[in-house]
Amino acid sequence: MTGAPVPPPDAPVAGQGDAKGTSPGPTALRPARPRWRETLGLLARNPTAAVASLVLVGIVLMAIFDETLAPQGPSEVSVQDRLQSPSWAHPFGTDDLGRDILSRVILGAGVSLRVGFLAVGIALVIGTLIGLLAGFYGRWVDDVLMRVMDMLFAFPAVLLAIAVLAVRGPGSGNTALAIGIVYIPIFARVTRASVLGVREEVYVRASRSVGASDFRLLTRHVLPNAAPPIIVQTSISLAFAVLAEAALSFLGLGTQPPNPSWGLMLAEGRGFIDIAWWLAFFPGMAIFLTVLCFNLLGDGLRDVLDPRQRTLMAGGGR
Amino acid sequence: MSAPVLEVEDLRVRLRTPRGPADVVNGLSYSVGAGETVAVVGESGSGKSVSVLALLGLLPQGVATVTGRALLQGEDLLTMQPERLRQVRGPGAGMVFQDPMTSLNPVLTIGRQLVEGIRAHTDLDKAAARRRAADLLGEVGLPDPAGTLDRYPHELSGGMRQRVIIAIALSNSPALLIADEATTALDVTVQAQIIDLVEGLQAERGMGVVWITHDLGVVAGIADRVLVMYGGRCVEDGTVDDVLENPSHPYTRGLLGALPDLAQPAVDGVVPDLATVPGVPPAPTDLPKGCVFWPRCPVRGDARCETEQPPLAIIGSSDVALPHRAATWCTESPARAGSTAVSGTFGTGSPGTSGIESPRGRLR
Amino acid sequence: MSGEVLVSARGVEVHFPTGGRGFRTAQAGVLRAVDGVDLDIYRGETLGLVGESGCGKSTLGNALLRLVPTTGGSIAFDGTDITGLQGRRIKELRRRAGMVFQDPFASLDPRRTVAQTVSEPLEVHGLRKGRDKAARVAELLELVGLDANVAGRYPHEFSGGQRQRVGIARALAGEPDFLVCDEAIASLDVSVQAQVLNLLRRLQRQLGLTLLFISHDLSAVRHISDRIAVMYLGRVVEIGPAEAVGTDPQMPYTQALLSAVPLPHPKLERERKRVVLTGDVPSPAAVPSGCRFRTRCPYAFEPCDDVDPALQPVGAPGQQAACHLHGVVGTPATTPDGVTATP
């Protein structure tokens, strides 16, 4: 006999694809990496999504350190400097009260993003919970919850937001609440659809067969596996929430002066568009850039979180 | 036997994959005569399905590189223009795939799908093609052929769907029928029906049949000749009796030993453990240098196993029409254990000879 | 094997409503997936449950573990009726009875490591904590022939056979008495099937498990089982020692099934006489009256239409078949319910 010793017939086997038409190649010996790190790694290979994430990180950092970054206070009025075009002293120019627009854009980021995150946070938590319960339990739970969602969905979004603000009064917090309520049915639907698929997976049944409670099934198996579309929806909804905040502020229902908010600044700049374009242009660009980046990130996540795409990209990038 | 219907010579398929080139089929040669059934056996990843998809030009272009020769009634399929290949696919070679659920278009009636195939290769008018379609459905044993024409695939059972697919494959009287795991998704009793059907049709029409399967039991019943594939190579071929009763390649022996065998008698009421082949097949991107089975081989009886690829060499008599060949350096073959003991319990044993006689006879 | 019954089913029925819910209830019928099964599984034995697709074998296996609700009959597990169990008691049943699923690619949560999957029963039942838990996971992995250091890997890094071993380790984690293997080898390649079959046999002996091995593959069933039960259209139609059922079946359906199993022996195959059944299995939503096999049975005669045959002892000791050829025994079909609900 030559060669290496023969492994015993029932020995542990290392390696690949012995089941039918599956498992490509020698992935078996790759060390385990947490999924989120793999996701980040894959995202980094998608240039648009990577740039978008970097820009968003920049915007968030800007919002956090706004006080330090802003050259002036948001409400520092200086009448002699009113309506100055962009210059070294005021890179984005000044408005009709002589306030520095760069400072107001920087400080407005905080307001816009806070409202956006808060609104999506409300919608995400409540919507996902409703979708999770409706999708998992089905039957009358599904019927009741989703009919309520349909009613909410059927209501024109702006009207609903205006109604909430009319009842609770304007302001950032209430704006976030209003937008959040409008977005609940979207998250409920996305979650429900995803849960309906995951619920039928054999591994959920397998987990039930060893005695796992519904709570455990929902938190350990169903939600994590149903998460990808919800994550994508979150990113895209953030874009829309920033936009919605701008729209409501524009209508005078959101953030109240003199607090800076991009939407509000846009509204205020409207009157001067023919003599001082920079009043509306820079807040508009800020909105545009943020919304675009959230959308691009959403698209990138959609690709990365799709298991089929994942395999292809993971293989291709070796 | 007359000139072969299909003659494959040194077929090689290389696929481009993210992990580098994969040599899925490596020098496969065989021929199929009229009225002959050749079974290609192997586990998943052995290259058995790819080898026939390559013949019919059904592999994605730009991903697969196919070389060698494949003469279908004298014409080389591999160098054929795409237009000609399309013409050949119907009347030359019909194909039946594994999954009867997905090989039919769910939104078209059975009739539409059959008539389409017939009209593409003949100049029959619609009514004539429809009559022919009904005849074909009758021929594959579907009850109410005319009515079936107007039904949709989801209205039929799995066995009936597979019959329809066979009817489509036969619609242009091909000289060659290729069945790729055609009965794998079916229940055994339905599988028996389909095998009977194909054998009957073959006897009637004199088609050559290439039957691709992982099931050695099906092979024993249907094949004249067997070709065992492993790692994209033919490791053993010969008549069905030679290969299954006297397997010579360690892989073939391993495969047979791993099969739970209804005909194997219990010893003291206990059936012995199955022999297993340790490990898993090699990835086609990373084939071993010597004998393709070497890393898993329990024999390794030769110094060349590790370094030199064994040729497909004749074992035993070379004086027969279909010599028994194996690609291994270790040829001393113990006769297959159990094959003699088997006939005792099963023999001609037609089921039902014991407890049950003709019902009426017994009841009177 | 002892003579003690671990699982006992009496007249078990699992019927599903068909047709719509809500507004479309008018069309609804009943799908009789399992339709009156009597079955005893003895402690320490391996019972093979074989039948073709749609015969209800998987549904029965799920029903025995209360993973599918029964609509009739009773199931006793170790002497306790489990059909009405709630809460804590049902959790205890889940610990004492495990399941191995068919598709090893679907039965493991892709987002959880092998250790998380295998330790789930330990956490659910509060059996081990911390260091003990990790040690137990390692022990279980080694028990099923995997290396203990694969615990941190994710399922997609494994082959089908390895995944199935992980699935078996999970099922064994709670030290169950009873294991249901539902087509556990059907999606595996032949050589891997053999590995898993050998493993199951070894575990059954080593741990004294009671095994219900559900499969459509009569060769595999006969290989692993002590006794075999054959199902057809929601009913057990024959049951007996594996050797007897596998070589000398007494029910025409079993004979047809047996004769249709391809054998890897060319000479035998040529000599063999096949009982080729005609037609398809009737839909479980339209079960024939009397004997449910009569529509395809080559021997069907008068009583088959009217009398629903009961299992009766016939052939080898312990062998039973539901067939009038061995004497007309059974319940006469009652027209309102027994006859099919064909539209």
mmCIF file with all atom_site columns, N, CA, C and O in Angstrom, chain B residues 43-44 157 187 189 191 193 217 220 241 261-262 264 271-274 277 354 356 360 363, chain C residues 52-53 189 191 195 198 201 222-223 248 250 262-263 265-266 268 270 277 280 301-302 325:
data_model
loop_
_atom_site.group_PDB
_atom_site.id
_atom_site.type_symbol
_atom_site.label_atom_id
_atom_site.label_alt_id
_atom_site.label_comp_id
_atom_site.label_asym_id
_atom_site.label_entity_id
_atom_site.label_seq_id
_atom_site.pdbx_PDB_ins_code
_atom_site.Cartn_x
_atom_site.Cartn_y
_atom_site.Cartn_z
_atom_site.occupancy
_atom_site.B_iso_or_equiv
_atom_site.pdbx_formal_charge
_atom_site.auth_seq_id
_atom_site.auth_comp_id
_atom_site.auth_asym_id
_atom_site.auth_atom_id
_atom_site.pdbx_PDB_model_num
ATOM 1   N N  . GLU B 1 43  ? -22.457 10.516  -9.646  1.00 0.00 ? 43  GLU B N  1
ATOM 2   C CA . GLU B 1 43  ? -23.079 11.314  -8.606  1.00 0.00 ? 43  GLU B CA 1
ATOM 3   C C  . GLU B 1 43  ? -23.126 12.766  -9.068  1.00 0.00 ? 43  GLU B C  1
ATOM 4   O O  . GLU B 1 43  ? -22.605 13.097  -10.120 1.00 0.00 ? 43  GLU B O  1
ATOM 5   N N  . SER B 1 44  ? -23.702 13.640  -8.226  1.00 0.00 ? 44  SER B N  1
ATOM 6   C CA . SER B 1 44  ? -23.758 15.036  -8.642  1.00 0.00 ? 44  SER B CA 1
ATOM 7   C C  . SER B 1 44  ? -22.332 15.569  -8.773  1.00 0.00 ? 44  SER B C  1
ATOM 8   O O  . SER B 1 44  ? -21.456 15.223  -8.000  1.00 0.00 ? 44  SER B O  1
ATOM 9   N N  . SER B 1 157 ? -50.783 15.140  -13.283 1.00 0.00 ? 157 SER B N  1
ATOM 10  C CA . SER B 1 157 ? -49.901 14.639  -12.234 1.00 0.00 ? 157 SER B CA 1
ATOM 11  C C  . SER B 1 157 ? -48.467 14.580  -12.758 1.00 0.00 ? 157 SER B C  1
ATOM 12  O O  . SER B 1 157 ? -48.223 14.728  -13.956 1.00 0.00 ? 157 SER B O  1
ATOM 13  N N  . ASP B 1 187 ? -42.259 8.872   -8.301  1.00 0.00 ? 187 ASP B N  1
ATOM 14  C CA . ASP B 1 187 ? -42.376 7.727   -7.406  1.00 0.00 ? 187 ASP B CA 1
ATOM 15  C C  . ASP B 1 187 ? -41.975 6.447   -8.119  1.00 0.00 ? 187 ASP B C  1
ATOM 16  O O  . ASP B 1 187 ? -42.072 6.360   -9.338  1.00 0.00 ? 187 ASP B O  1
ATOM 17  N N  . THR B 1 189 ? -43.377 3.539   -8.475  1.00 0.00 ? 189 THR B N  1
ATOM 18  C CA . THR B 1 189 ? -44.341 2.857   -9.338  1.00 0.00 ? 189 THR B CA 1
ATOM 19  C C  . THR B 1 189 ? -44.529 3.621   -10.635 1.00 0.00 ? 189 THR B C  1
ATOM 20  O O  . THR B 1 189 ? -44.704 3.033   -11.698 1.00 0.00 ? 189 THR B O  1
ATOM 21  N N  . GLN B 1 191 ? -42.176 5.579   -11.895 1.00 0.00 ? 191 GLN B N  1
ATOM 22  C CA . GLN B 1 191 ? -40.899 5.387   -12.579 1.00 0.00 ? 191 GLN B CA 1
ATOM 23  C C  . GLN B 1 191 ? -40.933 4.096   -13.401 1.00 0.00 ? 191 GLN B C  1
ATOM 24  O O  . GLN B 1 191 ? -40.508 4.071   -14.554 1.00 0.00 ? 191 GLN B O  1
ATOM 25  N N  . GLN B 1 193 ? -43.514 2.703   -14.666 1.00 0.00 ? 193 GLN B N  1
ATOM 26  C CA . GLN B 1 193 ? -44.358 2.942   -15.848 1.00 0.00 ? 193 GLN B CA 1
ATOM 27  C C  . GLN B 1 193 ? -43.576 3.652   -16.940 1.00 0.00 ? 193 GLN B C  1
ATOM 28  O O  . GLN B 1 193 ? -43.638 3.290   -18.115 1.00 0.00 ? 193 GLN B O  1
ATOM 29  N N  . GLY B 1 217 ? -29.872 1.034   -9.807  1.00 0.00 ? 217 GLY B N  1
ATOM 30  C CA . GLY B 1 217 ? -30.985 0.102   -9.973  1.00 0.00 ? 217 GLY B CA 1
ATOM 31  C C  . GLY B 1 217 ? -31.665 0.313   -11.317 1.00 0.00 ? 217 GLY B C  1
ATOM 32  O O  . GLY B 1 217 ? -31.922 -0.634  -12.059 1.00 0.00 ? 217 GLY B O  1
ATOM 33  N N  . ALA B 1 220 ? -29.552 -1.037  -14.110 1.00 0.00 ? 220 ALA B N  1
ATOM 34  C CA . ALA B 1 220 ? -29.581 -2.488  -14.274 1.00 0.00 ? 220 ALA B CA 1
ATOM 35  C C  . ALA B 1 220 ? -30.770 -2.915  -15.105 1.00 0.00 ? 220 ALA B C  1
ATOM 36  O O  . ALA B 1 220 ? -30.700 -3.862  -15.883 1.00 0.00 ? 220 ALA B O  1
ATOM 37  N N  . ASP B 1 241 ? -23.950 -6.072  -17.567 1.00 0.00 ? 241 ASP B N  1
ATOM 38  C CA . ASP B 1 241 ? -23.602 -7.215  -16.728 1.00 0.00 ? 241 ASP B CA 1
ATOM 39  C C  . ASP B 1 241 ? -22.170 -7.119  -16.220 1.00 0.00 ? 241 ASP B C  1
ATOM 40  O O  . ASP B 1 241 ? -21.896 -7.348  -15.038 1.00 0.00 ? 241 ASP B O  1
ATOM 41  N N  . ASP B 1 261 ? -29.481 -2.582  -0.600  1.00 0.00 ? 261 ASP B N  1
ATOM 42  C CA . ASP B 1 261 ? -29.908 -3.512  -1.631  1.00 0.00 ? 261 ASP B CA 1
ATOM 43  C C  . ASP B 1 261 ? -31.029 -4.399  -1.103  1.00 0.00 ? 261 ASP B C  1
ATOM 44  O O  . ASP B 1 261 ? -30.841 -5.198  -0.199  1.00 0.00 ? 261 ASP B O  1
ATOM 45  N N  . LEU B 1 262 ? -32.199 -4.216  -1.708  1.00 0.00 ? 262 LEU B N  1
ATOM 46  C CA . LEU B 1 262 ? -33.354 -5.006  -1.285  1.00 0.00 ? 262 LEU B CA 1
ATOM 47  C C  . LEU B 1 262 ? -33.109 -6.494  -1.439  1.00 0.00 ? 262 LEU B C  1
ATOM 48  O O  . LEU B 1 262 ? -33.649 -7.308  -0.704  1.00 0.00 ? 262 LEU B O  1
ATOM 49  N N  . GLN B 1 264 ? -30.382 -8.070  -1.000  1.00 0.00 ? 264 GLN B N  1
ATOM 50  C CA . GLN B 1 264 ? -29.343 -8.627  -0.140  1.00 0.00 ? 264 GLN B CA 1
ATOM 51  C C  . GLN B 1 264 ? -29.989 -9.281  1.081   1.00 0.00 ? 264 GLN B C  1
ATOM 52  O O  . GLN B 1 264 ? -30.783 -8.661  1.772   1.00 0.00 ? 264 GLN B O  1
ATOM 53  N N  . VAL B 1 271 ? -29.159 -6.735  8.520   1.00 0.00 ? 271 VAL B N  1
ATOM 54  C CA . VAL B 1 271 ? -28.497 -6.403  7.276   1.00 0.00 ? 271 VAL B CA 1
ATOM 55  C C  . VAL B 1 271 ? -27.192 -5.707  7.634   1.00 0.00 ? 271 VAL B C  1
ATOM 56  O O  . VAL B 1 271 ? -27.181 -4.783  8.441   1.00 0.00 ? 271 VAL B O  1
ATOM 57  N N  . PRO B 1 272 ? -26.066 -6.159  7.080   1.00 0.00 ? 272 PRO B N  1
ATOM 58  C CA . PRO B 1 272 ? -24.790 -5.533  7.449   1.00 0.00 ? 272 PRO B CA 1
ATOM 59  C C  . PRO B 1 272 ? -24.734 -4.071  7.052   1.00 0.00 ? 272 PRO B C  1
ATOM 60  O O  . PRO B 1 272 ? -25.463 -3.642  6.162   1.00 0.00 ? 272 PRO B O  1
ATOM 61  N N  . ASP B 1 273 ? -23.861 -3.313  7.723   1.00 0.00 ? 273 ASP B N  1
ATOM 62  C CA . ASP B 1 273 ? -23.677 -1.904  7.408   1.00 0.00 ? 273 ASP B CA 1
ATOM 63  C C  . ASP B 1 273 ? -23.281 -1.737  5.951   1.00 0.00 ? 273 ASP B C  1
ATOM 64  O O  . ASP B 1 273 ? -22.701 -2.631  5.347   1.00 0.00 ? 273 ASP B O  1
ATOM 65  N N  . LEU B 1 274 ? -23.593 -0.582  5.416   1.00 0.00 ? 274 LEU B N  1
ATOM 66  C CA . LEU B 1 274 ? -23.216 -0.301  4.044   1.00 0.00 ? 274 LEU B CA 1
ATOM 67  C C  . LEU B 1 274 ? -21.748 0.075   3.989   1.00 0.00 ? 274 LEU B C  1
ATOM 68  O O  . LEU B 1 274 ? -21.220 0.673   4.911   1.00 0.00 ? 274 LEU B O  1
ATOM 69  N N  . VAL B 1 277 ? -17.952 5.304   0.759   1.00 0.00 ? 277 VAL B N  1
ATOM 70  C CA . VAL B 1 277 ? -16.778 5.919   0.159   1.00 0.00 ? 277 VAL B CA 1
ATOM 71  C C  . VAL B 1 277 ? -16.493 7.157   1.002   1.00 0.00 ? 277 VAL B C  1
ATOM 72  O O  . VAL B 1 277 ? -17.327 8.040   1.067   1.00 0.00 ? 277 VAL B O  1
ATOM 73  N N  . SER B 1 354 ? -46.584 -15.843 -3.071  1.00 0.00 ? 354 SER B N  1
ATOM 74  C CA . SER B 1 354 ? -46.723 -16.508 -1.787  1.00 0.00 ? 354 SER B CA 1
ATOM 75  C C  . SER B 1 354 ? -48.132 -16.440 -1.215  1.00 0.00 ? 354 SER B C  1
ATOM 76  O O  . SER B 1 354 ? -48.910 -17.368 -1.343  1.00 0.00 ? 354 SER B O  1
ATOM 77  N N  . ILE B 1 356 ? -50.791 -14.795 -1.925  1.00 0.00 ? 356 ILE B N  1
ATOM 78  C CA . ILE B 1 356 ? -51.990 -14.472 -2.662  1.00 0.00 ? 356 ILE B CA 1
ATOM 79  C C  . ILE B 1 356 ? -52.056 -15.253 -3.950  1.00 0.00 ? 356 ILE B C  1
ATOM 80  O O  . ILE B 1 356 ? -51.116 -15.316 -4.725  1.00 0.00 ? 356 ILE B O  1
ATOM 81  N N  . ARG B 1 360 ? -60.212 -14.646 -7.151  1.00 0.00 ? 360 ARG B N  1
ATOM 82  C CA . ARG B 1 360 ? -61.441 -15.410 -7.272  1.00 0.00 ? 360 ARG B CA 1
ATOM 83  C C  . ARG B 1 360 ? -61.186 -16.871 -6.922  1.00 0.00 ? 360 ARG B C  1
ATOM 84  O O  . ARG B 1 360 ? -61.938 -17.487 -6.193  1.00 0.00 ? 360 ARG B O  1
ATOM 85  N N  . LEU B 1 363 ? -61.135 -17.288 -3.324  1.00 0.00 ? 363 LEU B N  1
ATOM 86  C CA . LEU B 1 363 ? -62.375 -17.019 -2.609  1.00 0.00 ? 363 LEU B CA 1
ATOM 87  C C  . LEU B 1 363 ? -63.436 -18.074 -2.821  1.00 0.00 ? 363 LEU B C  1
ATOM 88  O O  . LEU B 1 363 ? -64.295 -18.304 -1.993  1.00 0.00 ? 363 LEU B O  1
ATOM 89  N N  . GLU C 2 52  ? -45.544 6.359   -1.262  1.00 0.00 ? 52  GLU C N  1
ATOM 90  C CA . GLU C 2 52  ? -45.203 7.278   -2.339  1.00 0.00 ? 52  GLU C CA 1
ATOM 91  C C  . GLU C 2 52  ? -45.611 8.691   -1.969  1.00 0.00 ? 52  GLU C C  1
ATOM 92  O O  . GLU C 2 52  ? -46.284 8.919   -0.965  1.00 0.00 ? 52  GLU C O  1
ATOM 93  N N  . SER C 2 53  ? -45.229 9.643   -2.806  1.00 0.00 ? 53  SER C N  1
ATOM 94  C CA . SER C 2 53  ? -45.530 11.028  -2.458  1.00 0.00 ? 53  SER C CA 1
ATOM 95  C C  . SER C 2 53  ? -47.046 11.209  -2.325  1.00 0.00 ? 53  SER C C  1
ATOM 96  O O  . SER C 2 53  ? -47.815 10.651  -3.089  1.00 0.00 ? 53  SER C O  1
ATOM 97  N N  . ASP C 2 189 ? -26.486 12.370  -2.173  1.00 0.00 ? 189 ASP C N  1
ATOM 98  C CA . ASP C 2 189 ? -25.926 11.455  -3.157  1.00 0.00 ? 189 ASP C CA 1
ATOM 99  C C  . ASP C 2 189 ? -25.759 10.055  -2.558  1.00 0.00 ? 189 ASP C C  1
ATOM 100 O O  . ASP C 2 189 ? -25.638 9.904   -1.349  1.00 0.00 ? 189 ASP C O  1
ATOM 101 N N  . SER C 2 191 ? -23.403 7.831   -2.192  1.00 0.00 ? 191 SER C N  1
ATOM 102 C CA . SER C 2 191 ? -22.341 7.477   -1.257  1.00 0.00 ? 191 SER C CA 1
ATOM 103 C C  . SER C 2 191 ? -22.512 8.216   0.068   1.00 0.00 ? 191 SER C C  1
ATOM 104 O O  . SER C 2 191 ? -22.129 7.713   1.119   1.00 0.00 ? 191 SER C O  1
ATOM 105 N N  . GLN C 2 195 ? -23.347 6.925   4.171   1.00 0.00 ? 195 GLN C N  1
ATOM 106 C CA . GLN C 2 195 ? -22.716 7.436   5.388   1.00 0.00 ? 195 GLN C CA 1
ATOM 107 C C  . GLN C 2 195 ? -23.770 7.787   6.436   1.00 0.00 ? 195 GLN C C  1
ATOM 108 O O  . GLN C 2 195 ? -23.642 7.454   7.616   1.00 0.00 ? 195 GLN C O  1
ATOM 109 N N  . ASN C 2 198 ? -25.589 4.665   7.845   1.00 0.00 ? 198 ASN C N  1
ATOM 110 C CA . ASN C 2 198 ? -24.744 3.980   8.832   1.00 0.00 ? 198 ASN C CA 1
ATOM 111 C C  . ASN C 2 198 ? -24.708 4.746   10.144  1.00 0.00 ? 198 ASN C C  1
ATOM 112 O O  . ASN C 2 198 ? -24.767 4.156   11.227  1.00 0.00 ? 198 ASN C O  1
ATOM 113 N N  . ARG C 2 201 ? -27.940 4.247   12.058  1.00 0.00 ? 201 ARG C N  1
ATOM 114 C CA . ARG C 2 201 ? -27.960 2.907   12.657  1.00 0.00 ? 201 ARG C CA 1
ATOM 115 C C  . ARG C 2 201 ? -27.083 2.857   13.892  1.00 0.00 ? 201 ARG C C  1
ATOM 116 O O  . ARG C 2 201 ? -27.463 2.276   14.922  1.00 0.00 ? 201 ARG C O  1
ATOM 117 N N  . ARG C 2 222 ? -35.794 -0.818  4.179   1.00 0.00 ? 222 ARG C N  1
ATOM 118 C CA . ARG C 2 222 ? -35.579 -2.209  4.555   1.00 0.00 ? 222 ARG C CA 1
ATOM 119 C C  . ARG C 2 222 ? -34.186 -2.370  5.190   1.00 0.00 ? 222 ARG C C  1
ATOM 120 O O  . ARG C 2 222 ? -33.974 -3.156  6.089   1.00 0.00 ? 222 ARG C O  1
ATOM 121 N N  . HIS C 2 223 ? -33.225 -1.559  4.730   1.00 0.00 ? 223 HIS C N  1
ATOM 122 C CA . HIS C 2 223 ? -31.869 -1.664  5.251   1.00 0.00 ? 223 HIS C CA 1
ATOM 123 C C  . HIS C 2 223 ? -31.786 -1.265  6.716   1.00 0.00 ? 223 HIS C C  1
ATOM 124 O O  . HIS C 2 223 ? -31.101 -1.893  7.510   1.00 0.00 ? 223 HIS C O  1
ATOM 125 N N  . ASP C 2 248 ? -41.646 -10.747 1.337   1.00 0.00 ? 248 ASP C N  1
ATOM 126 C CA . ASP C 2 248 ? -42.864 -11.511 1.126   1.00 0.00 ? 248 ASP C CA 1
ATOM 127 C C  . ASP C 2 248 ? -44.093 -10.696 1.505   1.00 0.00 ? 248 ASP C C  1
ATOM 128 O O  . ASP C 2 248 ? -44.816 -11.010 2.448   1.00 0.00 ? 248 ASP C O  1
ATOM 129 N N  . GLN C 2 250 ? -47.773 -9.003  1.658   1.00 0.00 ? 250 GLN C N  1
ATOM 130 C CA . GLN C 2 250 ? -49.080 -9.658  1.580   1.00 0.00 ? 250 GLN C CA 1
ATOM 131 C C  . GLN C 2 250 ? -50.165 -8.772  1.001   1.00 0.00 ? 250 GLN C C  1
ATOM 132 O O  . GLN C 2 250 ? -51.276 -9.206  0.778   1.00 0.00 ? 250 GLN C O  1
ATOM 133 N N  . PRO C 2 262 ? -36.094 -0.587  -8.442  1.00 0.00 ? 262 PRO C N  1
ATOM 134 C CA . PRO C 2 262 ? -35.067 -1.127  -9.328  1.00 0.00 ? 262 PRO C CA 1
ATOM 135 C C  . PRO C 2 262 ? -33.927 -1.727  -8.507  1.00 0.00 ? 262 PRO C C  1
ATOM 136 O O  . PRO C 2 262 ? -33.511 -1.149  -7.516  1.00 0.00 ? 262 PRO C O  1
ATOM 137 N N  . LEU C 2 263 ? -33.465 -2.882  -8.906  1.00 0.00 ? 263 LEU C N  1
ATOM 138 C CA . LEU C 2 263 ? -32.367 -3.535  -8.197  1.00 0.00 ? 263 LEU C CA 1
ATOM 139 C C  . LEU C 2 263 ? -31.099 -3.430  -9.045  1.00 0.00 ? 263 LEU C C  1
ATOM 140 O O  . LEU C 2 263 ? -31.166 -3.559  -10.261 1.00 0.00 ? 263 LEU C O  1
ATOM 141 N N  . HIS C 2 265 ? -29.023 -5.322  -10.066 1.00 0.00 ? 265 HIS C N  1
ATOM 142 C CA . HIS C 2 265 ? -28.556 -6.618  -10.546 1.00 0.00 ? 265 HIS C CA 1
ATOM 143 C C  . HIS C 2 265 ? -29.186 -6.887  -11.907 1.00 0.00 ? 265 HIS C C  1
ATOM 144 O O  . HIS C 2 265 ? -30.357 -7.249  -11.991 1.00 0.00 ? 265 HIS C O  1
ATOM 145 N N  . PRO C 2 266 ? -28.420 -6.703  -12.977 1.00 0.00 ? 266 PRO C N  1
ATOM 146 C CA . PRO C 2 266 ? -28.989 -6.800  -14.318 1.00 0.00 ? 266 PRO C CA 1
ATOM 147 C C  . PRO C 2 266 ? -29.698 -8.130  -14.576 1.00 0.00 ? 266 PRO C C  1
ATOM 148 O O  . PRO C 2 266 ? -30.781 -8.147  -15.156 1.00 0.00 ? 266 PRO C O  1
ATOM 149 N N  . LEU C 2 268 ? -31.093 -10.266 -12.439 1.00 0.00 ? 268 LEU C N  1
ATOM 150 C CA . LEU C 2 268 ? -32.340 -10.299 -11.687 1.00 0.00 ? 268 LEU C CA 1
ATOM 151 C C  . LEU C 2 268 ? -33.388 -9.424  -12.356 1.00 0.00 ? 268 LEU C C  1
ATOM 152 O O  . LEU C 2 268 ? -34.546 -9.795  -12.479 1.00 0.00 ? 268 LEU C O  1
ATOM 153 N N  . ARG C 2 270 ? -33.763 -8.619  -15.386 1.00 0.00 ? 270 ARG C N  1
ATOM 154 C CA . ARG C 2 270 ? -34.321 -9.202  -16.607 1.00 0.00 ? 270 ARG C CA 1
ATOM 155 C C  . ARG C 2 270 ? -35.318 -10.303 -16.297 1.00 0.00 ? 270 ARG C C  1
ATOM 156 O O  . ARG C 2 270 ? -36.313 -10.466 -16.983 1.00 0.00 ? 270 ARG C O  1
ATOM 157 N N  . LEU C 2 277 ? -48.408 -0.921  -11.960 1.00 0.00 ? 277 LEU C N  1
ATOM 158 C CA . LEU C 2 277 ? -49.722 -0.376  -11.638 1.00 0.00 ? 277 LEU C CA 1
ATOM 159 C C  . LEU C 2 277 ? -50.151 0.567   -12.733 1.00 0.00 ? 277 LEU C C  1
ATOM 160 O O  . LEU C 2 277 ? -49.343 1.257   -13.329 1.00 0.00 ? 277 LEU C O  1
ATOM 161 N N  . ASP C 2 280 ? -52.843 6.751   -11.686 1.00 0.00 ? 280 ASP C N  1
ATOM 162 C CA . ASP C 2 280 ? -52.173 7.515   -10.648 1.00 0.00 ? 280 ASP C CA 1
ATOM 163 C C  . ASP C 2 280 ? -52.867 7.289   -9.313  1.00 0.00 ? 280 ASP C C  1
ATOM 164 O O  . ASP C 2 280 ? -53.986 6.800   -9.261  1.00 0.00 ? 280 ASP C O  1
ATOM 165 N N  . PHE C 2 301 ? -61.909 -7.095  -6.322  1.00 0.00 ? 301 PHE C N  1
ATOM 166 C CA . PHE C 2 301 ? -63.152 -7.832  -6.525  1.00 0.00 ? 301 PHE C CA 1
ATOM 167 C C  . PHE C 2 301 ? -64.253 -7.212  -5.673  1.00 0.00 ? 301 PHE C C  1
ATOM 168 O O  . PHE C 2 301 ? -64.028 -6.189  -5.004  1.00 0.00 ? 301 PHE C O  1
ATOM 169 N N  . GLU C 2 302 ? -65.458 -7.857  -5.677  1.00 0.00 ? 302 GLU C N  1
ATOM 170 C CA . GLU C 2 302 ? -66.648 -7.172  -5.154  1.00 0.00 ? 302 GLU C CA 1
ATOM 171 C C  . GLU C 2 302 ? -66.483 -6.506  -3.779  1.00 0.00 ? 302 GLU C C  1
ATOM 172 O O  . GLU C 2 302 ? -66.751 -5.323  -3.643  1.00 0.00 ? 302 GLU C O  1
ATOM 173 N N  . LEU C 2 325 ? -58.234 -10.049 0.239   1.00 0.00 ? 325 LEU C N  1
ATOM 174 C CA . LEU C 2 325 ? -57.787 -11.323 -0.316  1.00 0.00 ? 325 LEU C CA 1
ATOM 175 C C  . LEU C 2 325 ? -57.489 -12.321 0.804   1.00 0.00 ? 325 LEU C C  1
ATOM 176 O O  . LEU C 2 325 ? -57.465 -13.521 0.586   1.00 0.00 ? 325 LEU C O  1
#
